[in-house]
Every structure is written in structure tokens, then in C-alpha cells.
Amino acid sequence: VGFQGDGVAYGYRTYRLSDVRIPEVENTLLALDGLSFSVAGGNGEASLLAWTNPQVTERPGAVKIPGGSQQLFLRDLFITKDLAELHSLRLALESLPRARLNIAVQEQGGAPVEGAWISVISPADGRILTVAVTDGLGAGRVDLEPRGYRLVARVPGQGREASRDVDVASSGAQAVTLTLPAQ
């Protein structure tokens, strides 16, 4: 789970309750009035509703600690500059194959665009996988698994956007430039 703010991103990852060496991929997140709640090992609405059903005896994310014993619940908290850096860190921690994508966002005349949000989208299902935010030189970067992606650059508060499909190589680094249309 990740949250992108102005100049900072936060990431939260839980591990399986049954084996704290394995990251938990099934989690349910509920955001309510600025607070977020996570159900480790939960999957969707049914996991949340199980907590309100008095007939249910096994609730996802419940930590049971029998008397005289102990239980470990492990989670990671990441604080990075953007979600793309968080995504890159996750790939490295999990030793997944990856390549660096250096993305430049510029104006029609070639001037760099600071603060552009670059969404990295999976063409297979249209999900946003991560978001890079450009620095003062109009540069963003992210490590990605080798395959095809769609990049969409936007400047918050403006209606302009540029997009491009890219195929990420199996290793190394590659550069991509997105040029925003004139205002």
C-alpha cells in the first residue's frame, strides 16, 4: 500500500501472520476520514465484513496469542520521495528482475517540467502500478520489471498530459522523453 503526497511518499507492507519471512500480497485497506486500516491476509469487502459478522469465528488479519506464548507481526514502513522510488525498492528487496527507466518530461520548447506526475500503467488491465514525480530538471526514474507499460505524464492542476508506450528491457537503463502539449 502506498500514498503519494507533496514531495514525499509512504509505503506500508505486511508479512504473513503464519510466516513473517514472506510478504503478504492479500491485504484489504479501508480509508476513513483520513485514517487507514489494513486487514493483513484479507481480500476485499468480504474480509472487512467478516469483522462485523457475529457468526464468523475466523477473521482475516486476526492475531491470536495463546496464554503463555508470543506472536510476531512484522510490517515495513517506507518513506521515499515518490511512489516510483518505493516501487524500485520493493523490486530490489524481492530480488526481482528489473531495469531502470529514466523519464524526462518537457515543454514543447524543451524546457524541463518540475512536479509532473508520471503514472506507470499496466496495459494488460489499465491499473496504475506506480507514480514518479519529476525533479527540478524534469527527470523521474523508476525500476520496472521487463515488459511493456504505458506512461502518462500530467501536471497537477493543469489539463495537459502526454503519454507513450514503452517496452522495458531485461536489464540496464533506458531513457524516455514525454513532451507536454502547449497550454
JSON list of C-alpha atoms in Angstrom, two decimals:
[
{"chain": "A", "resi": 1, "resn": "VAL", "atom": "CA", "xyz": [0.00, 0.00, 0.00]},
{"chain": "A", "resi": 2, "resn": "GLY", "atom": "CA", "xyz": [1.43, 3.40, -0.91]},
{"chain": "A", "resi": 3, "resn": "PHE", "atom": "CA", "xyz": [0.38, 7.02, -0.57]},
{"chain": "A", "resi": 4, "resn": "GLN", "atom": "CA", "xyz": [1.83, 9.89, -2.63]},
{"chain": "A", "resi": 5, "resn": "GLY", "atom": "CA", "xyz": [1.97, 13.34, -1.04]},
{"chain": "A", "resi": 6, "resn": "ASP", "atom": "CA", "xyz": [3.62, 16.62, -1.97]},
{"chain": "A", "resi": 7, "resn": "GLY", "atom": "CA", "xyz": [7.32, 15.72, -2.11]},
{"chain": "A", "resi": 8, "resn": "VAL", "atom": "CA", "xyz": [7.00, 12.53, -0.04]},
{"chain": "A", "resi": 9, "resn": "ALA", "atom": "CA", "xyz": [5.54, 9.04, -0.38]},
{"chain": "A", "resi": 10, "resn": "TYR", "atom": "CA", "xyz": [4.73, 6.49, 2.30]},
{"chain": "A", "resi": 11, "resn": "GLY", "atom": "CA", "xyz": [4.60, 2.76, 1.82]},
{"chain": "A", "resi": 12, "resn": "TYR", "atom": "CA", "xyz": [3.36, 0.03, 4.11]},
{"chain": "A", "resi": 13, "resn": "ARG", "atom": "CA", "xyz": [3.90, -3.70, 3.65]},
{"chain": "A", "resi": 14, "resn": "THR", "atom": "CA", "xyz": [2.79, -6.52, 5.92]},
{"chain": "A", "resi": 15, "resn": "TYR", "atom": "CA", "xyz": [4.12, -10.05, 6.14]},
{"chain": "A", "resi": 16, "resn": "ARG", "atom": "CA", "xyz": [2.15, -13.26, 6.55]},
{"chain": "A", "resi": 17, "resn": "LEU", "atom": "CA", "xyz": [0.99, -13.94, 10.06]},
{"chain": "A", "resi": 18, "resn": "SER", "atom": "CA", "xyz": [1.91, -17.62, 9.60]},
{"chain": "A", "resi": 19, "resn": "ASP", "atom": "CA", "xyz": [5.46, -16.87, 8.30]},
{"chain": "A", "resi": 20, "resn": "VAL", "atom": "CA", "xyz": [6.96, -13.40, 8.79]},
{"chain": "A", "resi": 21, "resn": "ARG", "atom": "CA", "xyz": [9.61, -14.08, 6.13]},
{"chain": "A", "resi": 22, "resn": "ILE", "atom": "CA", "xyz": [7.01, -13.91, 3.33]},
{"chain": "A", "resi": 23, "resn": "PRO", "atom": "CA", "xyz": [5.39, -10.59, 2.29]},
{"chain": "A", "resi": 24, "resn": "GLU", "atom": "CA", "xyz": [1.59, -10.70, 2.41]},
{"chain": "A", "resi": 25, "resn": "VAL", "atom": "CA", "xyz": [0.13, -9.99, -1.02]},
{"chain": "A", "resi": 26, "resn": "GLU", "atom": "CA", "xyz": [-3.52, -10.25, 0.05]},
{"chain": "A", "resi": 27, "resn": "ASN", "atom": "CA", "xyz": [-4.43, -7.19, 2.11]},
{"chain": "A", "resi": 28, "resn": "THR", "atom": "CA", "xyz": [-7.57, -5.13, 2.44]},
{"chain": "A", "resi": 29, "resn": "LEU", "atom": "CA", "xyz": [-7.32, -1.40, 3.02]},
{"chain": "A", "resi": 30, "resn": "LEU", "atom": "CA", "xyz": [-10.07, 0.78, 4.43]},
{"chain": "A", "resi": 31, "resn": "ALA", "atom": "CA", "xyz": [-9.59, 4.55, 4.39]},
{"chain": "A", "resi": 32, "resn": "LEU", "atom": "CA", "xyz": [-11.98, 6.53, 6.54]},
{"chain": "A", "resi": 33, "resn": "ASP", "atom": "CA", "xyz": [-11.81, 10.23, 7.38]},
{"chain": "A", "resi": 34, "resn": "GLY", "atom": "CA", "xyz": [-8.03, 10.48, 6.93]},
{"chain": "A", "resi": 35, "resn": "LEU", "atom": "CA", "xyz": [-7.27, 7.21, 8.74]},
{"chain": "A", "resi": 36, "resn": "SER", "atom": "CA", "xyz": [-6.31, 3.96, 7.04]},
{"chain": "A", "resi": 37, "resn": "PHE", "atom": "CA", "xyz": [-6.84, 0.46, 8.35]},
{"chain": "A", "resi": 38, "resn": "SER", "atom": "CA", "xyz": [-5.25, -2.67, 6.93]},
{"chain": "A", "resi": 39, "resn": "VAL", "atom": "CA", "xyz": [-6.50, -6.24, 7.26]},
{"chain": "A", "resi": 40, "resn": "ALA", "atom": "CA", "xyz": [-3.45, -8.45, 6.75]},
{"chain": "A", "resi": 41, "resn": "GLY", "atom": "CA", "xyz": [-4.35, -11.54, 4.79]},
{"chain": "A", "resi": 42, "resn": "GLY", "atom": "CA", "xyz": [-7.72, -10.08, 3.86]},
{"chain": "A", "resi": 43, "resn": "ASN", "atom": "CA", "xyz": [-9.12, -9.90, 0.37]},
{"chain": "A", "resi": 44, "resn": "GLY", "atom": "CA", "xyz": [-11.66, -7.25, -0.42]},
{"chain": "A", "resi": 45, "resn": "GLU", "atom": "CA", "xyz": [-15.00, -6.31, 1.05]},
{"chain": "A", "resi": 46, "resn": "ALA", "atom": "CA", "xyz": [-15.76, -9.77, 2.46]},
{"chain": "A", "resi": 47, "resn": "SER", "atom": "CA", "xyz": [-12.70, -9.51, 4.71]},
{"chain": "A", "resi": 48, "resn": "LEU", "atom": "CA", "xyz": [-13.92, -6.26, 6.21]},
{"chain": "A", "resi": 49, "resn": "LEU", "atom": "CA", "xyz": [-17.48, -7.50, 6.62]},
{"chain": "A", "resi": 50, "resn": "ALA", "atom": "CA", "xyz": [-16.23, -10.61, 8.44]},
{"chain": "A", "resi": 51, "resn": "TRP", "atom": "CA", "xyz": [-15.25, -8.34, 11.34]},
{"chain": "A", "resi": 52, "resn": "THR", "atom": "CA", "xyz": [-18.86, -7.18, 11.79]},
{"chain": "A", "resi": 53, "resn": "ASN", "atom": "CA", "xyz": [-20.46, -10.63, 11.45]},
{"chain": "A", "resi": 54, "resn": "PRO", "atom": "CA", "xyz": [-21.01, -12.25, 14.88]},
{"chain": "A", "resi": 55, "resn": "GLN", "atom": "CA", "xyz": [-21.35, -15.70, 13.21]},
{"chain": "A", "resi": 56, "resn": "VAL", "atom": "CA", "xyz": [-17.78, -15.67, 11.90]},
{"chain": "A", "resi": 57, "resn": "THR", "atom": "CA", "xyz": [-15.19, -17.32, 14.14]},
{"chain": "A", "resi": 58, "resn": "GLU", "atom": "CA", "xyz": [-12.06, -16.84, 11.97]},
{"chain": "A", "resi": 59, "resn": "ARG", "atom": "CA", "xyz": [-11.47, -13.26, 10.90]},
{"chain": "A", "resi": 60, "resn": "PRO", "atom": "CA", "xyz": [-8.77, -12.29, 8.37]},
{"chain": "A", "resi": 61, "resn": "GLY", "atom": "CA", "xyz": [-5.88, -10.43, 9.95]},
{"chain": "A", "resi": 62, "resn": "ALA", "atom": "CA", "xyz": [-6.67, -11.56, 13.49]},
{"chain": "A", "resi": 63, "resn": "VAL", "atom": "CA", "xyz": [-3.59, -12.23, 15.61]},
{"chain": "A", "resi": 64, "resn": "LYS", "atom": "CA", "xyz": [-4.22, -14.92, 18.20]},
{"chain": "A", "resi": 65, "resn": "ILE", "atom": "CA", "xyz": [-1.83, -15.14, 21.11]},
{"chain": "A", "resi": 66, "resn": "PRO", "atom": "CA", "xyz": [-2.46, -18.17, 23.32]},
{"chain": "A", "resi": 67, "resn": "GLY", "atom": "CA", "xyz": [-1.72, -17.67, 27.03]},
{"chain": "A", "resi": 68, "resn": "GLY", "atom": "CA", "xyz": [1.96, -18.06, 27.89]},
{"chain": "A", "resi": 69, "resn": "SER", "atom": "CA", "xyz": [3.13, -17.67, 24.27]},
{"chain": "A", "resi": 70, "resn": "GLN", "atom": "CA", "xyz": [4.08, -14.89, 21.90]},
{"chain": "A", "resi": 71, "resn": "GLN", "atom": "CA", "xyz": [3.28, -13.87, 18.33]},
{"chain": "A", "resi": 72, "resn": "LEU", "atom": "CA", "xyz": [5.28, -11.74, 15.92]},
{"chain": "A", "resi": 73, "resn": "PHE", "atom": "CA", "xyz": [3.60, -9.36, 13.48]},
{"chain": "A", "resi": 74, "resn": "LEU", "atom": "CA", "xyz": [6.05, -7.79, 11.05]},
{"chain": "A", "resi": 75, "resn": "ARG", "atom": "CA", "xyz": [5.48, -4.83, 8.77]},
{"chain": "A", "resi": 76, "resn": "ASP", "atom": "CA", "xyz": [7.65, -2.39, 6.85]},
{"chain": "A", "resi": 77, "resn": "LEU", "atom": "CA", "xyz": [7.16, 1.36, 6.70]},
{"chain": "A", "resi": 78, "resn": "PHE", "atom": "CA", "xyz": [8.89, 3.12, 3.82]},
{"chain": "A", "resi": 79, "resn": "ILE", "atom": "CA", "xyz": [9.31, 6.87, 3.42]},
{"chain": "A", "resi": 80, "resn": "THR", "atom": "CA", "xyz": [10.56, 7.88, -0.03]},
{"chain": "A", "resi": 81, "resn": "LYS", "atom": "CA", "xyz": [10.40, 10.86, -2.37]},
{"chain": "A", "resi": 82, "resn": "ASP", "atom": "CA", "xyz": [7.76, 9.27, -4.60]},
{"chain": "A", "resi": 83, "resn": "LEU", "atom": "CA", "xyz": [5.93, 6.01, -5.20]},
{"chain": "A", "resi": 84, "resn": "ALA", "atom": "CA", "xyz": [8.35, 5.13, -8.01]},
{"chain": "A", "resi": 85, "resn": "GLU", "atom": "CA", "xyz": [11.26, 5.05, -5.55]},
{"chain": "A", "resi": 86, "resn": "LEU", "atom": "CA", "xyz": [9.15, 2.87, -3.27]},
{"chain": "A", "resi": 87, "resn": "HIS", "atom": "CA", "xyz": [8.36, 0.54, -6.20]},
{"chain": "A", "resi": 88, "resn": "SER", "atom": "CA", "xyz": [12.06, 0.30, -7.10]},
{"chain": "A", "resi": 89, "resn": "LEU", "atom": "CA", "xyz": [12.93, -0.52, -3.50]},
{"chain": "A", "resi": 90, "resn": "ARG", "atom": "CA", "xyz": [10.31, -3.28, -3.37]},
{"chain": "A", "resi": 91, "resn": "LEU", "atom": "CA", "xyz": [11.69, -4.91, -6.54]},
{"chain": "A", "resi": 92, "resn": "ALA", "atom": "CA", "xyz": [15.20, -4.82, -5.09]},
{"chain": "A", "resi": 93, "resn": "LEU", "atom": "CA", "xyz": [14.09, -6.27, -1.74]},
{"chain": "A", "resi": 94, "resn": "GLU", "atom": "CA", "xyz": [12.33, -9.12, -3.50]},
{"chain": "A", "resi": 95, "resn": "SER", "atom": "CA", "xyz": [15.28, -9.69, -5.90]},
{"chain": "A", "resi": 96, "resn": "LEU", "atom": "CA", "xyz": [13.00, -9.42, -8.94]},
{"chain": "A", "resi": 97, "resn": "PRO", "atom": "CA", "xyz": [14.42, -8.77, -12.43]},
{"chain": "A", "resi": 98, "resn": "ARG", "atom": "CA", "xyz": [14.33, -5.08, -13.21]},
{"chain": "A", "resi": 99, "resn": "ALA", "atom": "CA", "xyz": [15.70, -2.29, -15.37]},
{"chain": "A", "resi": 100, "resn": "ARG", "atom": "CA", "xyz": [15.92, 1.44, -14.74]},
{"chain": "A", "resi": 101, "resn": "LEU", "atom": "CA", "xyz": [13.65, 3.75, -16.72]},
{"chain": "A", "resi": 102, "resn": "ASN", "atom": "CA", "xyz": [14.82, 7.38, -16.74]},
{"chain": "A", "resi": 103, "resn": "ILE", "atom": "CA", "xyz": [11.91, 9.60, -17.76]},
{"chain": "A", "resi": 104, "resn": "ALA", "atom": "CA", "xyz": [12.19, 13.24, -18.81]},
{"chain": "A", "resi": 105, "resn": "VAL", "atom": "CA", "xyz": [9.13, 15.48, -19.00]},
{"chain": "A", "resi": 106, "resn": "GLN", "atom": "CA", "xyz": [9.49, 18.66, -21.00]},
{"chain": "A", "resi": 107, "resn": "GLU", "atom": "CA", "xyz": [7.53, 21.53, -22.53]},
{"chain": "A", "resi": 108, "resn": "GLN", "atom": "CA", "xyz": [7.11, 21.87, -26.31]},
{"chain": "A", "resi": 109, "resn": "GLY", "atom": "CA", "xyz": [10.23, 24.07, -26.46]},
{"chain": "A", "resi": 110, "resn": "GLY", "atom": "CA", "xyz": [12.33, 21.59, -24.47]},
{"chain": "A", "resi": 111, "resn": "ALA", "atom": "CA", "xyz": [12.16, 23.29, -21.03]},
{"chain": "A", "resi": 112, "resn": "PRO", "atom": "CA", "xyz": [12.02, 20.76, -18.16]},
{"chain": "A", "resi": 113, "resn": "VAL", "atom": "CA", "xyz": [8.76, 20.34, -16.22]},
{"chain": "A", "resi": 114, "resn": "GLU", "atom": "CA", "xyz": [9.17, 20.14, -12.47]},
{"chain": "A", "resi": 115, "resn": "GLY", "atom": "CA", "xyz": [6.48, 18.40, -10.40]},
{"chain": "A", "resi": 116, "resn": "ALA", "atom": "CA", "xyz": [4.92, 16.36, -13.20]},
{"chain": "A", "resi": 117, "resn": "TRP", "atom": "CA", "xyz": [3.35, 13.09, -12.07]},
{"chain": "A", "resi": 118, "resn": "ILE", "atom": "CA", "xyz": [4.20, 10.17, -14.34]},
{"chain": "A", "resi": 119, "resn": "SER", "atom": "CA", "xyz": [1.81, 7.24, -13.99]},
{"chain": "A", "resi": 120, "resn": "VAL", "atom": "CA", "xyz": [3.21, 3.84, -14.97]},
{"chain": "A", "resi": 121, "resn": "ILE", "atom": "CA", "xyz": [0.25, 1.82, -16.22]},
{"chain": "A", "resi": 122, "resn": "SER", "atom": "CA", "xyz": [-0.10, -1.89, -16.93]},
{"chain": "A", "resi": 123, "resn": "PRO", "atom": "CA", "xyz": [-1.58, -2.19, -20.44]},
{"chain": "A", "resi": 124, "resn": "ALA", "atom": "CA", "xyz": [-2.99, -5.63, -19.56]},
{"chain": "A", "resi": 125, "resn": "ASP", "atom": "CA", "xyz": [-5.56, -4.29, -17.08]},
{"chain": "A", "resi": 126, "resn": "GLY", "atom": "CA", "xyz": [-5.15, -0.50, -17.05]},
{"chain": "A", "resi": 127, "resn": "ARG", "atom": "CA", "xyz": [-4.00, -0.41, -13.40]},
{"chain": "A", "resi": 128, "resn": "ILE", "atom": "CA", "xyz": [-1.60, 2.29, -12.26]},
{"chain": "A", "resi": 129, "resn": "LEU", "atom": "CA", "xyz": [1.41, 0.41, -10.89]},
{"chain": "A", "resi": 130, "resn": "THR", "atom": "CA", "xyz": [3.35, 3.37, -9.55]},
{"chain": "A", "resi": 131, "resn": "VAL", "atom": "CA", "xyz": [3.86, 7.12, -9.91]},
{"chain": "A", "resi": 132, "resn": "ALA", "atom": "CA", "xyz": [7.11, 9.04, -10.42]},
{"chain": "A", "resi": 133, "resn": "VAL", "atom": "CA", "xyz": [7.34, 12.78, -9.71]},
{"chain": "A", "resi": 134, "resn": "THR", "atom": "CA", "xyz": [9.80, 14.87, -11.72]},
{"chain": "A", "resi": 135, "resn": "ASP", "atom": "CA", "xyz": [12.50, 16.93, -10.04]},
{"chain": "A", "resi": 136, "resn": "GLY", "atom": "CA", "xyz": [13.74, 20.44, -10.94]},
{"chain": "A", "resi": 137, "resn": "LEU", "atom": "CA", "xyz": [15.38, 19.06, -14.09]},
{"chain": "A", "resi": 138, "resn": "GLY", "atom": "CA", "xyz": [12.14, 17.45, -15.25]},
{"chain": "A", "resi": 139, "resn": "ALA", "atom": "CA", "xyz": [13.53, 13.98, -14.50]},
{"chain": "A", "resi": 140, "resn": "GLY", "atom": "CA", "xyz": [11.83, 11.00, -12.91]},
{"chain": "A", "resi": 141, "resn": "ARG", "atom": "CA", "xyz": [13.09, 7.44, -12.51]},
{"chain": "A", "resi": 142, "resn": "VAL", "atom": "CA", "xyz": [11.73, 4.04, -11.67]},
{"chain": "A", "resi": 143, "resn": "ASP", "atom": "CA", "xyz": [12.90, 0.44, -11.77]},
{"chain": "A", "resi": 144, "resn": "LEU", "atom": "CA", "xyz": [10.44, -1.83, -13.56]},
{"chain": "A", "resi": 145, "resn": "GLU", "atom": "CA", "xyz": [10.15, -5.50, -14.38]},
{"chain": "A", "resi": 146, "resn": "PRO", "atom": "CA", "xyz": [10.88, -6.21, -18.06]},
{"chain": "A", "resi": 147, "resn": "ARG", "atom": "CA", "xyz": [7.68, -5.90, -20.15]},
{"chain": "A", "resi": 148, "resn": "GLY", "atom": "CA", "xyz": [5.52, -3.25, -21.78]},
{"chain": "A", "resi": 149, "resn": "TYR", "atom": "CA", "xyz": [4.00, -0.26, -19.98]},
{"chain": "A", "resi": 150, "resn": "ARG", "atom": "CA", "xyz": [2.11, 2.94, -20.76]},
{"chain": "A", "resi": 151, "resn": "LEU", "atom": "CA", "xyz": [3.49, 6.16, -19.29]},
{"chain": "A", "resi": 152, "resn": "VAL", "atom": "CA", "xyz": [1.19, 9.14, -18.73]},
{"chain": "A", "resi": 153, "resn": "ALA", "atom": "CA", "xyz": [2.65, 12.46, -17.56]},
{"chain": "A", "resi": 154, "resn": "ARG", "atom": "CA", "xyz": [0.40, 15.11, -16.02]},
{"chain": "A", "resi": 155, "resn": "VAL", "atom": "CA", "xyz": [0.99, 18.32, -14.13]},
{"chain": "A", "resi": 156, "resn": "PRO", "atom": "CA", "xyz": [-1.40, 18.56, -11.15]},
{"chain": "A", "resi": 157, "resn": "GLY", "atom": "CA", "xyz": [-3.88, 21.39, -11.64]},
{"chain": "A", "resi": 158, "resn": "GLN", "atom": "CA", "xyz": [-3.39, 21.54, -15.41]},
{"chain": "A", "resi": 159, "resn": "GLY", "atom": "CA", "xyz": [-5.34, 19.74, -18.10]},
{"chain": "A", "resi": 160, "resn": "ARG", "atom": "CA", "xyz": [-2.28, 18.80, -20.12]},
{"chain": "A", "resi": 161, "resn": "GLU", "atom": "CA", "xyz": [-0.94, 15.28, -20.46]},
{"chain": "A", "resi": 162, "resn": "ALA", "atom": "CA", "xyz": [1.45, 13.29, -22.61]},
{"chain": "A", "resi": 163, "resn": "SER", "atom": "CA", "xyz": [1.53, 9.53, -22.97]},
{"chain": "A", "resi": 164, "resn": "ARG", "atom": "CA", "xyz": [3.75, 6.91, -24.52]},
{"chain": "A", "resi": 165, "resn": "ASP", "atom": "CA", "xyz": [4.06, 3.13, -24.62]},
{"chain": "A", "resi": 166, "resn": "VAL", "atom": "CA", "xyz": [7.44, 1.69, -23.66]},
{"chain": "A", "resi": 167, "resn": "ASP", "atom": "CA", "xyz": [8.99, -1.76, -23.55]},
{"chain": "A", "resi": 168, "resn": "VAL", "atom": "CA", "xyz": [11.37, -2.09, -20.62]},
{"chain": "A", "resi": 169, "resn": "ALA", "atom": "CA", "xyz": [14.48, -4.15, -21.29]},
{"chain": "A", "resi": 170, "resn": "SER", "atom": "CA", "xyz": [15.56, -7.03, -19.06]},
{"chain": "A", "resi": 171, "resn": "SER", "atom": "CA", "xyz": [18.45, -5.07, -17.52]},
{"chain": "A", "resi": 172, "resn": "GLY", "atom": "CA", "xyz": [20.38, -1.81, -17.68]},
{"chain": "A", "resi": 173, "resn": "ALA", "atom": "CA", "xyz": [18.83, 1.61, -18.13]},
{"chain": "A", "resi": 174, "resn": "GLN", "atom": "CA", "xyz": [16.88, 3.34, -20.84]},
{"chain": "A", "resi": 175, "resn": "ALA", "atom": "CA", "xyz": [15.70, 6.91, -21.35]},
{"chain": "A", "resi": 176, "resn": "VAL", "atom": "CA", "xyz": [12.26, 8.14, -22.40]},
{"chain": "A", "resi": 177, "resn": "THR", "atom": "CA", "xyz": [11.07, 11.70, -23.01]},
{"chain": "A", "resi": 178, "resn": "LEU", "atom": "CA", "xyz": [7.47, 12.86, -22.75]},
{"chain": "A", "resi": 179, "resn": "THR", "atom": "CA", "xyz": [6.59, 16.26, -24.21]},
{"chain": "A", "resi": 180, "resn": "LEU", "atom": "CA", "xyz": [3.54, 18.07, -22.83]},
{"chain": "A", "resi": 181, "resn": "PRO", "atom": "CA", "xyz": [1.35, 19.97, -25.29]},
{"chain": "A", "resi": 182, "resn": "ALA", "atom": "CA", "xyz": [1.32, 23.77, -25.08]},
{"chain": "A", "resi": 183, "resn": "GLN", "atom": "CA", "xyz": [-1.01, 25.33, -22.52]}
]
